[in-house]
Amino acid sequence: MGNPSVWNSSILLYRPFLWLLFWVNLLGTIYGYIWYESQLIYTSENFDFWLLVFVPDSPTASLFFTLALLYLLFPPKSASRLVAGGRVMIEALAVVCSVKYGIWAVAMIVAGAWQGDQLEWTHYMLMASHLGMAFEALLYFRYMKAGLIALLIGAGWLLLNDTIDYSYSVFPWLADELEDDIPAVRAFTYGLSIFSFVAALLVWRFRKKV
């Protein structure tokens, strides 16, 4: 039968498969920014311009993962600290952001439906794609270079994003049924940031033993 871990690696790092993932994530990222178009326009017209970067959470997470896939497809030959530092930060952000916002989006859709929001086919598509975001990030983290320091910085970015979102009310628009649950959503969001860091940390610890 062979070594299962070797077999898994040969499939996951198979270049045509990596290219497929790259294009799926790139197209999903573009779709995600289009999805946020209305909120981006609203934010630009009603809030300070610098807050725009904190609006499109999920597509920015998938953008980081798309860039991280490029490092697997084209491993940098340069050993400079700048190149290495850029890589580990993108990889750390790809993992913690994808896990967090992948789970967050699904939780918000389910919570809205629980309180009466009518689900459409787009909701099911979004749940499937966002669960895929979280799963692929943890699955591929074992092949990345990011370590503890980069993960801590990534977690810091998540907590900063949470603080900006709920201090300036630029968090992703919610179903109407959840508008009276903002304090609970905020607490869940902060907790999910910590969870995402811990999940990535556990994968990192496992990776160090392989």
PDB file of C-alpha atoms in Angstrom:
ATOM      1  CA  MET A   1       0.000   0.000   0.000  1.00  0.00           C
ATOM      2  CA  GLY A   2       2.920   2.340   0.638  1.00  0.00           C
ATOM      3  CA  ASN A   3       3.246   5.208   3.090  1.00  0.00           C
ATOM      4  CA  PRO A   4      -0.097   7.124   3.251  1.00  0.00           C
ATOM      5  CA  SER A   5       1.638  10.417   4.050  1.00  0.00           C
ATOM      6  CA  VAL A   6       3.848  10.089   0.972  1.00  0.00           C
ATOM      7  CA  TRP A   7       0.806   9.268  -1.158  1.00  0.00           C
ATOM      8  CA  ASN A   8      -1.065  12.288   0.221  1.00  0.00           C
ATOM      9  CA  SER A   9       1.896  14.563  -0.418  1.00  0.00           C
ATOM     10  CA  SER A  10       2.266  13.342  -3.975  1.00  0.00           C
ATOM     11  CA  ILE A  11      -1.361  14.231  -4.685  1.00  0.00           C
ATOM     12  CA  LEU A  12      -1.497  17.526  -2.789  1.00  0.00           C
ATOM     13  CA  LEU A  13       1.777  18.782  -4.271  1.00  0.00           C
ATOM     14  CA  TYR A  14       1.056  17.482  -7.772  1.00  0.00           C
ATOM     15  CA  ARG A  15       1.566  20.577  -9.914  1.00  0.00           C
ATOM     16  CA  PRO A  16      -1.614  20.252 -12.037  1.00  0.00           C
ATOM     17  CA  PHE A  17      -3.602  19.901  -8.800  1.00  0.00           C
ATOM     18  CA  LEU A  18      -1.869  22.937  -7.293  1.00  0.00           C
ATOM     19  CA  TRP A  19      -2.665  24.917 -10.436  1.00  0.00           C
ATOM     20  CA  LEU A  20      -6.310  23.852 -10.192  1.00  0.00           C
ATOM     21  CA  LEU A  21      -6.452  25.051  -6.590  1.00  0.00           C
ATOM     22  CA  PHE A  22      -4.729  28.274  -7.580  1.00  0.00           C
ATOM     23  CA  TRP A  23      -7.289  29.130 -10.246  1.00  0.00           C
ATOM     24  CA  VAL A  24     -10.239  28.099  -8.069  1.00  0.00           C
ATOM     25  CA  ASN A  25      -9.002  30.327  -5.263  1.00  0.00           C
ATOM     26  CA  LEU A  26      -8.128  33.206  -7.586  1.00  0.00           C
ATOM     27  CA  LEU A  27     -11.566  33.178  -9.206  1.00  0.00           C
ATOM     28  CA  GLY A  28     -13.177  32.826  -5.780  1.00  0.00           C
ATOM     29  CA  THR A  29     -11.178  35.822  -4.565  1.00  0.00           C
ATOM     30  CA  ILE A  30     -12.333  37.943  -7.495  1.00  0.00           C
ATOM     31  CA  TYR A  31     -15.933  36.850  -6.909  1.00  0.00           C
ATOM     32  CA  GLY A  32     -15.554  37.697  -3.229  1.00  0.00           C
ATOM     33  CA  TYR A  33     -14.431  41.264  -3.902  1.00  0.00           C
ATOM     34  CA  ILE A  34     -17.342  41.672  -6.322  1.00  0.00           C
ATOM     35  CA  TRP A  35     -19.646  40.333  -3.590  1.00  0.00           C
ATOM     36  CA  TYR A  36     -18.391  43.106  -1.276  1.00  0.00           C
ATOM     37  CA  GLU A  37     -18.805  45.817  -3.921  1.00  0.00           C
ATOM     38  CA  SER A  38     -21.887  47.414  -2.350  1.00  0.00           C
ATOM     39  CA  GLN A  39     -20.364  47.510   1.121  1.00  0.00           C
ATOM     40  CA  LEU A  40     -17.081  48.877  -0.226  1.00  0.00           C
ATOM     41  CA  ILE A  41     -18.935  51.673  -2.006  1.00  0.00           C
ATOM     42  CA  TYR A  42     -21.032  52.386   1.089  1.00  0.00           C
ATOM     43  CA  THR A  43     -17.932  52.449   3.291  1.00  0.00           C
ATOM     44  CA  SER A  44     -16.045  54.780   0.941  1.00  0.00           C
ATOM     45  CA  GLU A  45     -18.989  57.210   0.953  1.00  0.00           C
ATOM     46  CA  ASN A  46     -19.681  57.155   4.691  1.00  0.00           C
ATOM     47  CA  PHE A  47     -16.417  56.318   6.480  1.00  0.00           C
ATOM     48  CA  ASP A  48     -12.745  57.217   6.365  1.00  0.00           C
ATOM     49  CA  PHE A  49     -10.999  55.820   3.302  1.00  0.00           C
ATOM     50  CA  TRP A  50      -8.435  53.804   5.307  1.00  0.00           C
ATOM     51  CA  LEU A  51     -11.216  51.592   6.685  1.00  0.00           C
ATOM     52  CA  LEU A  52     -11.769  50.022   3.260  1.00  0.00           C
ATOM     53  CA  VAL A  53      -8.955  47.515   3.813  1.00  0.00           C
ATOM     54  CA  PHE A  54     -10.875  46.048   6.777  1.00  0.00           C
ATOM     55  CA  VAL A  55     -14.125  45.451   4.871  1.00  0.00           C
ATOM     56  CA  PRO A  56     -13.618  42.438   2.522  1.00  0.00           C
ATOM     57  CA  ASP A  57     -12.509  39.773   5.015  1.00  0.00           C
ATOM     58  CA  SER A  58     -13.081  36.467   3.186  1.00  0.00           C
ATOM     59  CA  PRO A  59     -11.728  37.470  -0.248  1.00  0.00           C
ATOM     60  CA  THR A  60      -8.617  38.931   1.376  1.00  0.00           C
ATOM     61  CA  ALA A  61      -8.116  35.629   3.209  1.00  0.00           C
ATOM     62  CA  SER A  62      -8.446  33.668  -0.027  1.00  0.00           C
ATOM     63  CA  LEU A  63      -6.089  36.153  -1.721  1.00  0.00           C
ATOM     64  CA  PHE A  64      -3.425  35.345   0.886  1.00  0.00           C
ATOM     65  CA  PHE A  65      -3.956  31.613   0.282  1.00  0.00           C
ATOM     66  CA  THR A  66      -3.774  32.092  -3.486  1.00  0.00           C
ATOM     67  CA  LEU A  67      -0.416  33.841  -3.057  1.00  0.00           C
ATOM     68  CA  ALA A  68       0.736  31.092  -0.677  1.00  0.00           C
ATOM     69  CA  LEU A  69       0.017  28.516  -3.401  1.00  0.00           C
ATOM     70  CA  LEU A  70       2.380  30.404  -5.708  1.00  0.00           C
ATOM     71  CA  TYR A  71       5.184  29.792  -3.198  1.00  0.00           C
ATOM     72  CA  LEU A  72       4.474  26.054  -3.458  1.00  0.00           C
ATOM     73  CA  LEU A  73       4.385  26.230  -7.241  1.00  0.00           C
ATOM     74  CA  PHE A  74       7.486  28.413  -7.504  1.00  0.00           C
ATOM     75  CA  PRO A  75       9.633  28.029  -4.376  1.00  0.00           C
ATOM     76  CA  PRO A  76      11.819  31.169  -4.051  1.00  0.00           C
ATOM     77  CA  LYS A  77      15.475  30.567  -4.845  1.00  0.00           C
ATOM     78  CA  SER A  78      16.546  33.686  -2.961  1.00  0.00           C
ATOM     79  CA  ALA A  79      17.574  33.158   0.653  1.00  0.00           C
ATOM     80  CA  SER A  80      17.248  36.851   1.585  1.00  0.00           C
ATOM     81  CA  ARG A  81      15.463  37.733   4.797  1.00  0.00           C
ATOM     82  CA  LEU A  82      13.068  39.991   2.912  1.00  0.00           C
ATOM     83  CA  VAL A  83      11.894  37.194   0.628  1.00  0.00           C
ATOM     84  CA  ALA A  84      11.702  34.660   3.455  1.00  0.00           C
ATOM     85  CA  GLY A  85       9.911  37.128   5.727  1.00  0.00           C
ATOM     86  CA  GLY A  86       7.375  38.003   3.048  1.00  0.00           C
ATOM     87  CA  ARG A  87       6.664  34.349   2.432  1.00  0.00           C
ATOM     88  CA  VAL A  88       6.101  33.346   6.042  1.00  0.00           C
ATOM     89  CA  MET A  89       3.836  36.342   6.700  1.00  0.00           C
ATOM     90  CA  ILE A  90       1.662  35.634   3.653  1.00  0.00           C
ATOM     91  CA  GLU A  91       1.452  31.959   4.623  1.00  0.00           C
ATOM     92  CA  ALA A  92       0.553  32.735   8.243  1.00  0.00           C
ATOM     93  CA  LEU A  93      -2.141  35.188   7.175  1.00  0.00           C
ATOM     94  CA  ALA A  94      -3.408  32.693   4.615  1.00  0.00           C
ATOM     95  CA  VAL A  95      -3.908  30.058   7.289  1.00  0.00           C
ATOM     96  CA  VAL A  96      -5.337  32.007  10.217  1.00  0.00           C
ATOM     97  CA  CYS A  97      -7.545  34.237   8.045  1.00  0.00           C
ATOM     98  CA  SER A  98      -8.885  31.367   5.936  1.00  0.00           C
ATOM     99  CA  VAL A  99      -9.739  29.262   8.983  1.00  0.00           C
ATOM    100  CA  LYS A 100     -11.398  32.166  10.773  1.00  0.00           C
ATOM    101  CA  TYR A 101     -13.442  33.655   7.964  1.00  0.00           C
ATOM    102  CA  GLY A 102     -14.242  30.285   6.460  1.00  0.00           C
ATOM    103  CA  ILE A 103     -15.906  29.197   9.701  1.00  0.00           C
ATOM    104  CA  TRP A 104     -17.307  32.663  10.480  1.00  0.00           C
ATOM    105  CA  ALA A 105     -19.241  32.952   7.224  1.00  0.00           C
ATOM    106  CA  VAL A 106     -20.831  29.528   7.664  1.00  0.00           C
ATOM    107  CA  ALA A 107     -21.738  30.281  11.280  1.00  0.00           C
ATOM    108  CA  MET A 108     -23.399  33.585  10.349  1.00  0.00           C
ATOM    109  CA  ILE A 109     -25.423  31.985   7.552  1.00  0.00           C
ATOM    110  CA  VAL A 110     -26.587  29.182   9.848  1.00  0.00           C
ATOM    111  CA  ALA A 111     -27.356  31.646  12.673  1.00  0.00           C
ATOM    112  CA  GLY A 112     -29.389  33.809  10.314  1.00  0.00           C
ATOM    113  CA  ALA A 113     -31.320  30.803   9.028  1.00  0.00           C
ATOM    114  CA  TRP A 114     -31.957  29.654  12.614  1.00  0.00           C
ATOM    115  CA  GLN A 115     -33.648  32.974  13.287  1.00  0.00           C
ATOM    116  CA  GLY A 116     -35.744  32.933  10.134  1.00  0.00           C
ATOM    117  CA  ASP A 117     -33.593  34.127   7.242  1.00  0.00           C
ATOM    118  CA  GLN A 118     -34.603  32.395   4.013  1.00  0.00           C
ATOM    119  CA  LEU A 119     -31.692  30.487   2.494  1.00  0.00           C
ATOM    120  CA  GLU A 120     -31.107  30.607  -1.249  1.00  0.00           C
ATOM    121  CA  TRP A 121     -28.751  28.573  -3.427  1.00  0.00           C
ATOM    122  CA  THR A 122     -26.071  31.237  -3.000  1.00  0.00           C
ATOM    123  CA  HIS A 123     -26.055  30.617   0.753  1.00  0.00           C
ATOM    124  CA  TYR A 124     -25.302  26.932   0.220  1.00  0.00           C
ATOM    125  CA  MET A 125     -22.614  27.791  -2.327  1.00  0.00           C
ATOM    126  CA  LEU A 126     -21.046  30.213   0.142  1.00  0.00           C
ATOM    127  CA  MET A 127     -21.123  27.669   2.964  1.00  0.00           C
ATOM    128  CA  ALA A 128     -19.429  25.019   0.817  1.00  0.00           C
ATOM    129  CA  SER A 129     -16.769  27.395  -0.492  1.00  0.00           C
ATOM    130  CA  HIS A 130     -16.002  28.871   2.929  1.00  0.00           C
ATOM    131  CA  LEU A 131     -15.696  25.467   4.577  1.00  0.00           C
ATOM    132  CA  GLY A 132     -13.307  24.621   1.760  1.00  0.00           C
ATOM    133  CA  MET A 133     -11.260  27.709   2.618  1.00  0.00           C
ATOM    134  CA  ALA A 134     -10.771  26.590   6.204  1.00  0.00           C
ATOM    135  CA  PHE A 135     -10.061  22.984   5.285  1.00  0.00           C
ATOM    136  CA  GLU A 136      -7.514  23.656   2.542  1.00  0.00           C
ATOM    137  CA  ALA A 137      -5.621  26.155   4.698  1.00  0.00           C
ATOM    138  CA  LEU A 138      -5.070  23.649   7.500  1.00  0.00           C
ATOM    139  CA  LEU A 139      -4.371  20.850   5.030  1.00  0.00           C
ATOM    140  CA  TYR A 140      -1.621  22.754   3.230  1.00  0.00           C
ATOM    141  CA  PHE A 141      -0.082  24.473   6.224  1.00  0.00           C
ATOM    142  CA  ARG A 142       2.175  21.477   6.809  1.00  0.00           C
ATOM    143  CA  TYR A 143       3.933  22.284   3.516  1.00  0.00           C
ATOM    144  CA  MET A 144       4.453  25.956   4.347  1.00  0.00           C
ATOM    145  CA  LYS A 145       7.333  27.720   6.081  1.00  0.00           C
ATOM    146  CA  ALA A 146       5.470  29.998   8.510  1.00  0.00           C
ATOM    147  CA  GLY A 147       6.240  29.438  12.174  1.00  0.00           C
ATOM    148  CA  LEU A 148       5.202  30.632  15.605  1.00  0.00           C
ATOM    149  CA  ILE A 149       6.221  34.299  15.269  1.00  0.00           C
ATOM    150  CA  ALA A 150       4.405  34.681  11.945  1.00  0.00           C
ATOM    151  CA  LEU A 151       1.317  33.001  13.394  1.00  0.00           C
ATOM    152  CA  LEU A 152       1.343  35.364  16.373  1.00  0.00           C
ATOM    153  CA  ILE A 153       1.518  38.344  14.025  1.00  0.00           C
ATOM    154  CA  GLY A 154      -1.304  36.841  11.959  1.00  0.00           C
ATOM    155  CA  ALA A 155      -3.414  36.445  15.102  1.00  0.00           C
ATOM    156  CA  GLY A 156      -2.631  40.054  15.987  1.00  0.00           C
ATOM    157  CA  TRP A 157      -3.926  41.130  12.588  1.00  0.00           C
ATOM    158  CA  LEU A 158      -7.155  39.196  13.147  1.00  0.00           C
ATOM    159  CA  LEU A 159      -7.724  40.835  16.531  1.00  0.00           C
ATOM    160  CA  LEU A 160      -6.930  44.268  15.080  1.00  0.00           C
ATOM    161  CA  ASN A 161      -9.413  43.600  12.276  1.00  0.00           C
ATOM    162  CA  ASP A 162     -12.051  42.578  14.823  1.00  0.00           C
ATOM    163  CA  THR A 163     -11.455  45.740  16.831  1.00  0.00           C
ATOM    164  CA  ILE A 164     -11.698  47.982  13.775  1.00  0.00           C
ATOM    165  CA  ASP A 165     -14.784  46.143  12.487  1.00  0.00           C
ATOM    166  CA  TYR A 166     -16.806  46.535  15.656  1.00  0.00           C
ATOM    167  CA  SER A 167     -15.444  49.919  16.723  1.00  0.00           C
ATOM    168  CA  TYR A 168     -16.259  51.570  13.394  1.00  0.00           C
ATOM    169  CA  SER A 169     -19.151  49.276  12.322  1.00  0.00           C
ATOM    170  CA  VAL A 170     -17.438  48.063   9.161  1.00  0.00           C
ATOM    171  CA  PHE A 171     -17.965  44.368   9.893  1.00  0.00           C
ATOM    172  CA  PRO A 172     -19.483  42.278   7.064  1.00  0.00           C
ATOM    173  CA  TRP A 173     -23.168  42.958   6.567  1.00  0.00           C
ATOM    174  CA  LEU A 174     -25.359  40.453   8.383  1.00  0.00           C
ATOM    175  CA  ALA A 175     -28.806  39.053   7.787  1.00  0.00           C
ATOM    176  CA  ASP A 176     -31.503  41.374   9.174  1.00  0.00           C
ATOM    177  CA  GLU A 177     -32.375  38.710  11.743  1.00  0.00           C
ATOM    178  CA  LEU A 178     -28.933  39.129  13.354  1.00  0.00           C
ATOM    179  CA  GLU A 179     -28.928  42.918  13.662  1.00  0.00           C
ATOM    180  CA  ASP A 180     -30.034  42.701  17.306  1.00  0.00           C
ATOM    181  CA  ASP A 181     -27.314  40.155  18.102  1.00  0.00           C
ATOM    182  CA  ILE A 182     -24.241  42.295  17.384  1.00  0.00           C
ATOM    183  CA  PRO A 183     -22.710  41.888  20.887  1.00  0.00           C
ATOM    184  CA  ALA A 184     -22.937  38.086  20.569  1.00  0.00           C
ATOM    185  CA  VAL A 185     -21.549  38.194  17.020  1.00  0.00           C
ATOM    186  CA  ARG A 186     -18.669  40.380  18.198  1.00  0.00           C
ATOM    187  CA  ALA A 187     -17.808  38.002  21.040  1.00  0.00           C
ATOM    188  CA  PHE A 188     -17.988  35.021  18.699  1.00  0.00           C
ATOM    189  CA  THR A 189     -15.741  36.788  16.195  1.00  0.00           C
ATOM    190  CA  TYR A 190     -13.056  37.534  18.767  1.00  0.00           C
ATOM    191  CA  GLY A 191     -13.242  33.964  20.045  1.00  0.00           C
ATOM    192  CA  LEU A 192     -12.918  32.617  16.530  1.00  0.00           C
ATOM    193  CA  SER A 193      -9.740  34.650  16.013  1.00  0.00           C
ATOM    194  CA  ILE A 194      -8.183  32.882  18.995  1.00  0.00           C
ATOM    195  CA  PHE A 195      -9.501  29.512  17.819  1.00  0.00           C
ATOM    196  CA  SER A 196      -7.988  30.009  14.362  1.00  0.00           C
ATOM    197  CA  PHE A 197      -4.592  30.777  15.875  1.00  0.00           C
ATOM    198  CA  VAL A 198      -4.761  27.713  18.125  1.00  0.00           C
ATOM    199  CA  ALA A 199      -5.838  25.457  15.234  1.00  0.00           C
ATOM    200  CA  ALA A 200      -2.930  26.697  13.111  1.00  0.00           C
ATOM    201  CA  LEU A 201      -0.569  26.312  16.066  1.00  0.00           C
ATOM    202  CA  LEU A 202      -1.583  22.672  16.522  1.00  0.00           C
ATOM    203  CA  VAL A 203      -0.916  21.939  12.853  1.00  0.00           C
ATOM    204  CA  TRP A 204       2.436  23.717  13.167  1.00  0.00           C
ATOM    205  CA  ARG A 205       3.368  21.618  16.184  1.00  0.00           C
ATOM    206  CA  PHE A 206       2.448  18.439  14.322  1.00  0.00           C
ATOM    207  CA  ARG A 207       4.425  19.582  11.302  1.00  0.00           C
ATOM    208  CA  LYS A 208       7.508  20.114  13.466  1.00  0.00           C
ATOM    209  CA  LYS A 209       7.382  16.442  14.497  1.00  0.00           C
ATOM    210  CA  VAL A 210       7.176  15.029  10.970  1.00  0.00           C
TER     211      VAL A 210
END
